[in-house]
Amino acid sequence: MGVPCGEHRAVQVTPKDYEYYDYLLIMDENNRRNLMRIIGRDPEKKVYGLLDFSKHPRDIADPWYTGNFDITYDDVAEGFESFLRWLCRTGKLKEN
C-alpha cells in the first residue's frame, strides 16, 4: 500500500494530550478502557472510536491477534475517510 515501515515509534498518551487535542481516536473498547484510565474522564466528548464515523461503527480488529493486516488496513482507511467526511460535513474542516 506504499506505507513506509521505518522510523515509526509509539508514544504513551498523557493527560495533557486530552487538553491539547480536539479528538482522541481509538481502535477498540480495550483502547477506550486504557485511555480512560489515563485521562480519567471525557467531559468534552473528545474520545471516539475510529469507525464511529462510518456507516458501520465497530471495533477494529488488532492484526497482532488476528494476523489479518488487510482487514485492519481496510478498516483504518474506512475510519479515516469517514472521519474526514464528518469533519467537512460538520464544518469543522473546510474542503479544498
Coordinates of C-alpha atoms in Angstrom, one line a residue:
M1 CA 0.0 0.0 0.0
G2 CA 3.0 2.2 0.0
V3 CA 3.1 2.8 3.7
P4 CA 6.7 3.2 4.9
C5 CA 7.7 0.8 7.6
G6 CA 10.8 2.6 9.0
E7 CA 11.2 5.3 11.7
H8 CA 7.8 4.8 13.4
R9 CA 7.5 4.8 17.1
A10 CA 4.7 4.6 19.6
V11 CA 4.2 7.1 22.4
Q12 CA 2.1 6.8 25.5
V13 CA -0.9 9.1 25.8
T14 CA -0.8 11.5 28.7
P15 CA -3.5 13.5 30.5
K16 CA -2.0 16.7 28.8
D17 CA -2.9 15.2 25.4
Y18 CA -6.6 15.5 26.4
E19 CA -6.1 19.2 26.9
Y20 CA -4.1 19.7 23.7
Y21 CA -6.0 17.6 21.1
D22 CA -9.5 18.0 19.8
Y23 CA -10.1 14.3 19.1
L24 CA -8.6 11.1 20.6
L25 CA -9.4 8.3 18.2
I26 CA -9.3 4.7 19.5
M27 CA -9.4 1.4 17.7
D28 CA -11.4 -0.7 20.1
E29 CA -13.1 -0.9 23.5
N30 CA -9.9 -2.1 25.1
N31 CA -8.1 1.0 23.9
R32 CA -11.0 3.1 25.3
R33 CA -10.7 1.5 28.8
N34 CA -6.9 2.1 28.8
L35 CA -7.3 5.6 27.6
M36 CA -9.9 6.4 30.2
R37 CA -7.6 5.1 32.9
I38 CA -5.0 7.7 31.8
I39 CA -7.2 10.7 31.2
G40 CA -9.8 10.0 33.8
R41 CA -13.0 11.5 32.3
D42 CA -14.1 12.8 28.9
P43 CA -16.2 15.8 29.7
E44 CA -15.6 17.5 26.3
K45 CA -16.5 14.3 24.4
K46 CA -13.2 14.0 22.6
V47 CA -12.8 10.2 22.6
Y48 CA -14.2 8.4 19.6
G49 CA -13.8 5.0 18.1
L50 CA -12.3 5.5 14.6
L51 CA -15.2 3.6 13.0
D52 CA -17.8 5.6 14.9
F53 CA -17.9 7.9 11.9
S54 CA -18.5 5.1 9.4
K55 CA -21.8 3.7 8.2
H56 CA -21.0 0.6 10.2
P57 CA -19.5 1.5 13.6
R58 CA -17.5 -1.3 15.1
D59 CA -14.1 -2.1 16.7
I60 CA -11.1 -2.5 14.5
A61 CA -9.5 -6.0 15.0
D62 CA -5.9 -5.9 16.1
P63 CA -3.8 -7.7 13.5
W64 CA -1.3 -8.7 16.2
Y65 CA -4.0 -11.2 17.3
T66 CA -5.9 -11.9 14.0
G67 CA -2.9 -12.0 11.7
N68 CA -5.1 -10.3 9.1
F69 CA -3.4 -6.9 8.3
D70 CA -5.5 -6.4 5.1
I71 CA -8.8 -6.2 7.0
T72 CA -7.2 -3.9 9.6
Y73 CA -5.8 -1.7 6.8
D74 CA -9.2 -1.5 5.1
D75 CA -11.0 -0.7 8.4
V76 CA -8.4 2.1 9.3
A77 CA -8.8 3.6 5.8
E78 CA -12.6 3.5 6.1
G79 CA -12.4 5.1 9.5
F80 CA -10.2 8.0 8.5
E81 CA -12.1 8.6 5.3
S82 CA -15.4 8.7 7.3
F83 CA -13.8 10.9 9.9
L84 CA -12.6 13.4 7.3
R85 CA -16.1 13.4 5.6
W86 CA -17.7 14.0 9.1
L87 CA -15.3 16.9 9.8
C88 CA -16.1 18.5 6.4
R89 CA -19.9 17.9 6.8
T90 CA -20.0 19.4 10.3
G91 CA -17.9 22.4 9.2
K92 CA -15.0 21.5 11.5
L93 CA -12.7 21.2 8.4
K94 CA -13.1 23.0 5.1
E95 CA -12.6 21.0 1.9
N96 CA -10.0 22.3 -0.6

